[in-house]
C-alpha cells in the first residue's frame, strides 16, 4: 500500500512538472537571449555611453539599468517579426506589470549576420545629426526620435531582445528573406510632446533629484532606484502563447497549486502513518 501511494505521488509530480511544453526552448533563435550577460551588458553600456556624452551636456541624465520586464516585452514584440511599433504600448499594464508608460526603438536588418547591438544602436544615435536641441525638432523630412529616446533623461530602465525571422520581417524590403529584428523598450517612456529630452547644463548631475543620487560618468545613479527586479509574467499578446491551447493554459495555472497540494498530501500521510513509506 505504501509503495503504491508513493509511486502515485511521484507520478503526479512528474506529470505536473513535464506536461507543459517549454515554448521558449523549442523556438529557433540563434541570437543571445534576454538573460545573456554579455548581451545585457552591451545594451546597457552602449546606452549609458551615449547618454553621458550628449552635446550640449546634460545636468539631469539618469543612469540606465536593465529591466527584466521590459526585456520580456521586447522579446514578445520581436517575435511578431513586424517592423512597426508595438500596438499595445498605449495600453497600461499590457506591456509591463509596473510601469504605466513604455517607450520603444526598433531595428531590422538583412541578412541576420548584420546584427550587433553596436551596429543597431549606431543607426539610432546617428540621428543626432538630424536633431536640433535648440529647436527641439528634427530636420525636415528626417527622423530623430530613436536618438531622443536613447538620451531621454528620465528613461532609466531598458530591456532589449533580438529575434531571428526565418520568413522575413514584415514592412521591410526583405519581408520574403530571413532577417533579424532588434527591439528595445524603455521606462519611463521618452519623446513626450513639447518636452526636451534632457536639461542642458555644464555641471553634470546638478539637477539630480533624491538624496541617494550619486554622479557616475556624468549620470545620476541611485542604487535603490537602479535595483534589479524580477517579473514572473508574459504579455498576453506574446505569439508563443498561441502554441499553448486552453488545456495547456489551464495546466500552467493550476500546476503550482497542484504540486503544493501533492507535497502537502505526502507529508500529511507520512505524519499519520510514519511507516507507510517504509517496506521490505
Short mmCIF file of C-alpha atoms in Angstrom, two decimals:
data_model
loop_
_atom_site.label_atom_id
_atom_site.label_comp_id
_atom_site.label_asym_id
_atom_site.label_seq_id
_atom_site.Cartn_x
_atom_site.Cartn_y
_atom_site.Cartn_z
CA UNK A 1 0.00 0.00 0.00
CA UNK A 2 2.75 2.44 0.97
CA UNK A 3 4.70 1.65 -2.18
CA UNK A 4 1.66 2.23 -4.41
CA UNK A 5 0.85 5.55 -2.72
CA UNK A 6 4.43 6.75 -3.04
CA UNK A 7 4.54 5.79 -6.71
CA UNK A 8 1.27 7.61 -7.32
CA UNK A 9 2.55 10.80 -5.74
CA UNK A 10 5.79 10.62 -7.71
CA UNK A 11 3.92 10.15 -10.99
CA UNK A 12 1.73 13.17 -10.15
CA UNK A 13 4.81 15.33 -9.63
CA UNK A 14 6.38 14.11 -12.88
CA UNK A 15 3.19 14.72 -14.87
CA UNK A 16 2.59 18.19 -13.49
CA UNK A 17 6.22 19.17 -13.97
CA UNK A 18 6.52 18.00 -17.57
CA UNK A 19 3.05 18.19 -19.11
CA UNK A 20 3.51 21.73 -20.43
CA UNK A 21 5.98 22.16 -23.29
CA UNK A 22 8.78 24.69 -22.92
CA UNK A 23 7.72 27.06 -25.68
CA UNK A 24 10.81 29.22 -25.32
CA UNK A 25 13.37 26.43 -25.60
CA UNK A 26 11.63 24.98 -28.67
CA UNK A 27 11.77 28.29 -30.53
CA UNK A 28 14.63 28.64 -33.02
CA UNK A 29 16.62 31.79 -32.34
CA UNK A 30 20.42 31.76 -32.79
CA UNK A 31 20.81 35.17 -31.15
CA UNK A 32 21.53 35.69 -27.44
CA UNK A 33 18.53 35.58 -25.14
CA UNK A 34 17.35 38.26 -22.74
CA UNK A 35 19.26 36.66 -19.86
CA UNK A 36 22.60 36.54 -21.71
CA UNK A 37 25.05 38.56 -19.61
CA UNK A 38 27.13 39.93 -22.49
CA UNK A 39 24.02 40.94 -24.42
CA UNK A 40 22.65 42.76 -21.36
CA UNK A 41 25.99 44.43 -20.66
CA UNK A 42 26.30 45.59 -24.28
CA UNK A 43 22.80 47.08 -24.31
CA UNK A 44 23.22 48.93 -21.01
CA UNK A 45 26.80 50.05 -21.61
CA UNK A 46 26.17 51.50 -25.07
CA UNK A 47 23.05 53.31 -23.91
CA UNK A 48 24.85 54.89 -20.96
CA UNK A 49 27.88 55.81 -23.07
CA UNK A 50 25.65 57.81 -25.38
CA UNK A 51 23.66 59.32 -22.53
CA UNK A 52 26.80 60.59 -20.79
CA UNK A 53 28.23 62.18 -23.94
CA UNK A 54 25.30 64.30 -25.16
CA UNK A 55 26.01 67.70 -26.65
CA UNK A 56 25.03 70.12 -25.24
CA UNK A 57 25.79 68.39 -21.91
CA UNK A 58 23.03 67.31 -19.54
CA UNK A 59 22.60 68.05 -15.84
CA UNK A 60 19.74 65.63 -15.08
CA UNK A 61 20.53 62.49 -17.12
CA UNK A 62 19.64 59.35 -15.19
CA UNK A 63 21.86 56.28 -15.22
CA UNK A 64 20.14 53.50 -17.18
CA UNK A 65 19.90 49.90 -15.97
CA UNK A 66 18.41 46.67 -17.28
CA UNK A 67 14.80 45.73 -16.59
CA UNK A 68 13.67 42.13 -17.00
CA UNK A 69 10.04 43.09 -17.56
CA UNK A 70 10.91 45.45 -20.42
CA UNK A 71 13.12 42.75 -21.96
CA UNK A 72 10.21 40.28 -21.82
CA UNK A 73 8.05 42.86 -23.60
CA UNK A 74 10.75 43.49 -26.23
CA UNK A 75 11.13 39.76 -26.84
CA UNK A 76 7.38 39.25 -27.17
CA UNK A 77 7.05 42.02 -29.76
CA UNK A 78 10.20 40.97 -31.65
CA UNK A 79 8.65 37.53 -32.09
CA UNK A 80 5.98 39.12 -34.30
CA UNK A 81 8.72 39.95 -36.86
CA UNK A 82 6.87 43.13 -37.77
CA UNK A 83 8.80 46.37 -38.33
CA UNK A 84 6.33 48.67 -36.61
CA UNK A 85 5.92 49.91 -33.07
CA UNK A 86 4.20 47.66 -30.56
CA UNK A 87 0.47 48.27 -30.97
CA UNK A 88 -0.08 47.68 -27.24
CA UNK A 89 2.24 50.43 -25.97
CA UNK A 90 -0.63 52.73 -25.04
CA UNK A 91 -2.50 50.04 -23.11
CA UNK A 92 -1.47 50.30 -19.46
CA UNK A 93 -0.25 47.05 -17.89
CA UNK A 94 -0.24 45.15 -21.19
CA UNK A 95 3.42 45.95 -21.80
CA UNK A 96 4.73 45.99 -18.23
CA UNK A 97 3.38 44.91 -14.83
CA UNK A 98 4.60 48.10 -13.09
CA UNK A 99 5.44 50.96 -15.46
CA UNK A 100 2.50 52.88 -16.89
CA UNK A 101 4.41 54.34 -19.85
CA UNK A 102 6.86 52.46 -22.05
CA UNK A 103 8.91 53.74 -24.99
CA UNK A 104 10.40 51.74 -27.84
CA UNK A 105 13.10 51.68 -30.51
CA UNK A 106 13.25 49.08 -33.30
CA UNK A 107 15.94 47.99 -35.76
CA UNK A 108 15.60 45.41 -38.54
CA UNK A 109 18.28 44.03 -40.82
CA UNK A 110 19.15 41.54 -43.55
CA UNK A 111 20.93 39.18 -43.58
CA UNK A 112 20.74 38.33 -39.85
CA UNK A 113 24.53 38.34 -39.62
CA UNK A 114 24.47 42.14 -39.97
CA UNK A 115 23.14 42.44 -36.42
CA UNK A 116 25.11 43.59 -33.44
CA UNK A 117 23.94 45.76 -30.57
CA UNK A 118 26.54 48.36 -31.52
CA UNK A 119 25.54 48.43 -35.20
CA UNK A 120 21.83 48.72 -34.47
CA UNK A 121 22.26 51.42 -31.86
CA UNK A 122 24.71 53.31 -34.03
CA UNK A 123 21.92 53.88 -36.55
CA UNK A 124 19.67 55.25 -33.81
CA UNK A 125 22.34 57.51 -32.33
CA UNK A 126 23.43 58.89 -35.71
CA UNK A 127 20.06 60.61 -35.86
CA UNK A 128 21.66 63.26 -33.63
CA UNK A 129 22.88 64.79 -36.90
CA UNK A 130 19.25 65.43 -37.81
CA UNK A 131 18.21 66.80 -34.41
CA UNK A 132 18.45 70.34 -33.05
CA UNK A 133 18.42 70.71 -29.27
CA UNK A 134 17.81 74.44 -29.60
CA UNK A 135 14.60 73.99 -31.58
CA UNK A 136 13.87 70.53 -30.16
CA UNK A 137 12.98 69.28 -33.63
CA UNK A 138 14.19 67.00 -36.39
CA UNK A 139 15.41 68.37 -39.68
CA UNK A 140 12.57 68.50 -42.24
CA UNK A 141 11.96 65.07 -43.71
CA UNK A 142 14.30 63.34 -41.24
CA UNK A 143 13.82 61.09 -38.22
CA UNK A 144 15.41 61.71 -34.83
CA UNK A 145 13.04 60.02 -32.37
CA UNK A 146 15.26 56.97 -31.91
CA UNK A 147 18.10 59.22 -30.77
CA UNK A 148 15.97 61.30 -28.42
CA UNK A 149 14.59 58.14 -26.78
CA UNK A 150 18.11 56.82 -26.18
CA UNK A 151 19.08 60.08 -24.43
CA UNK A 152 15.75 60.84 -22.73
CA UNK A 153 16.85 61.86 -19.25
CA UNK A 154 14.05 60.24 -17.24
CA UNK A 155 14.11 56.92 -19.09
CA UNK A 156 16.17 54.99 -16.56
CA UNK A 157 15.26 51.39 -17.41
CA UNK A 158 15.84 49.47 -20.63
CA UNK A 159 15.14 45.94 -21.83
CA UNK A 160 16.03 44.64 -25.29
CA UNK A 161 15.66 41.48 -27.37
CA UNK A 162 16.80 40.29 -30.79
CA UNK A 163 14.88 37.75 -32.85
CA UNK A 164 15.59 35.75 -36.00
CA UNK A 165 12.78 35.97 -38.58
CA UNK A 166 13.10 32.98 -40.96
CA UNK A 167 10.19 34.16 -43.12
CA UNK A 168 11.29 37.78 -43.24
CA UNK A 169 10.42 40.94 -41.33
CA UNK A 170 7.07 42.45 -42.31
CA UNK A 171 7.03 46.05 -43.60
CA UNK A 172 10.62 45.86 -44.85
CA UNK A 173 12.23 45.40 -48.25
CA UNK A 174 13.36 41.94 -47.12
CA UNK A 175 9.96 40.65 -45.98
CA UNK A 176 10.50 37.48 -48.03
CA UNK A 177 14.04 36.79 -46.79
CA UNK A 178 15.42 35.64 -43.46
CA UNK A 179 16.11 38.71 -41.37
CA UNK A 180 16.54 39.90 -37.82
CA UNK A 181 14.71 42.38 -35.62
CA UNK A 182 16.02 44.12 -32.51
CA UNK A 183 13.67 45.83 -30.05
CA UNK A 184 14.47 47.97 -27.01
CA UNK A 185 11.80 49.13 -24.58
CA UNK A 186 12.24 51.99 -22.13
CA UNK A 187 10.65 53.25 -18.92
CA UNK A 188 9.56 55.76 -18.29
CA UNK A 189 8.76 56.45 -21.94
CA UNK A 190 10.58 59.27 -23.70
CA UNK A 191 9.63 61.52 -26.61
CA UNK A 192 6.95 63.38 -24.70
CA UNK A 193 5.49 66.09 -26.94
CA UNK A 194 6.93 69.61 -26.45
CA UNK A 195 9.48 68.41 -23.89
CA UNK A 196 13.25 68.49 -24.28
CA UNK A 197 14.97 65.12 -23.87
CA UNK A 198 17.13 66.49 -21.03
CA UNK A 199 18.06 69.69 -19.21
CA UNK A 200 21.13 71.43 -20.55
CA UNK A 201 23.84 72.38 -18.07
CA UNK A 202 27.63 72.39 -17.80
CA UNK A 203 27.59 70.96 -14.27
CA UNK A 204 26.65 67.32 -14.73
CA UNK A 205 24.27 65.75 -12.19
CA UNK A 206 23.50 69.18 -10.71
CA UNK A 207 19.76 68.60 -11.18
CA UNK A 208 19.62 65.01 -9.97
CA UNK A 209 16.65 64.57 -7.67
CA UNK A 210 16.79 62.49 -4.50
CA UNK A 211 19.21 62.27 -1.59
CA UNK A 212 20.65 58.93 -2.74
CA UNK A 213 21.79 60.07 -6.17
CA UNK A 214 25.48 59.69 -6.98
CA UNK A 215 27.14 61.14 -10.06
CA UNK A 216 28.54 58.27 -12.12
CA UNK A 217 30.10 59.04 -15.51
CA UNK A 218 28.02 62.24 -15.69
CA UNK A 219 24.83 60.26 -14.95
CA UNK A 220 22.56 60.34 -11.89
CA UNK A 221 22.85 56.94 -10.24
CA UNK A 222 20.55 55.97 -7.37
CA UNK A 223 21.35 52.47 -6.01
CA UNK A 224 17.81 51.92 -4.77
CA UNK A 225 16.12 53.14 -7.94
CA UNK A 226 18.52 51.10 -10.06
CA UNK A 227 17.96 47.79 -8.25
CA UNK A 228 17.25 44.79 -10.46
CA UNK A 229 13.77 43.30 -10.14
CA UNK A 230 12.30 40.03 -11.36
CA UNK A 231 8.92 39.76 -13.05
CA UNK A 232 7.20 36.41 -13.49
CA UNK A 233 4.85 37.41 -16.26
CA UNK A 234 4.29 37.14 -20.00
CA UNK A 235 2.31 39.63 -22.12
CA UNK A 236 -0.99 38.13 -23.20
CA UNK A 237 -0.15 39.02 -26.81
CA UNK A 238 3.13 37.05 -26.94
CA UNK A 239 2.72 34.91 -30.09
CA UNK A 240 4.29 31.87 -28.42
CA UNK A 241 1.20 31.63 -26.21
CA UNK A 242 -0.73 30.61 -29.32
CA UNK A 243 1.13 27.28 -29.23
CA UNK A 244 -0.38 26.59 -25.83
CA UNK A 245 -4.09 25.73 -26.07
CA UNK A 246 -6.79 26.10 -23.39
CA UNK A 247 -5.87 22.81 -21.73
CA UNK A 248 -2.21 23.79 -21.66
CA UNK A 249 -3.03 27.19 -20.18
CA UNK A 250 -5.19 25.56 -17.51
CA UNK A 251 -2.31 23.31 -16.51
CA UNK A 252 0.02 26.31 -16.37
CA UNK A 253 -2.41 27.99 -14.00
CA UNK A 254 -3.03 25.05 -11.65
CA UNK A 255 0.38 23.37 -11.76
CA UNK A 256 1.97 25.31 -8.86
CA UNK A 257 -1.06 24.71 -6.63
CA UNK A 258 -1.29 21.05 -7.60
CA UNK A 259 2.39 20.49 -6.84
CA UNK A 260 2.00 22.15 -3.45
CA UNK A 261 -1.06 20.05 -2.59
CA UNK A 262 0.76 16.89 -3.68
CA UNK A 263 3.63 17.54 -1.30
CA UNK A 264 1.25 18.54 1.50
CA UNK A 265 -0.67 15.30 0.99
CA UNK A 266 2.52 13.24 1.09
CA UNK A 267 3.66 15.00 4.25
CA UNK A 268 0.26 14.52 5.90
CA UNK A 269 0.13 10.83 5.09
CA UNK A 270 3.62 10.36 6.43
CA UNK A 271 2.71 12.14 9.69
CA UNK A 272 -0.38 9.99 10.19
CA UNK A 273 1.28 6.75 9.15
CA UNK A 274 5.03 7.13 9.83
CA UNK A 275 5.94 3.73 8.47
CA UNK A 276 3.80 3.81 5.35
CA UNK A 277 6.71 4.67 3.04
CA UNK A 278 8.97 2.01 4.50
CA UNK A 279 8.66 -1.52 3.27
CA UNK A 280 10.74 -4.64 2.91
#
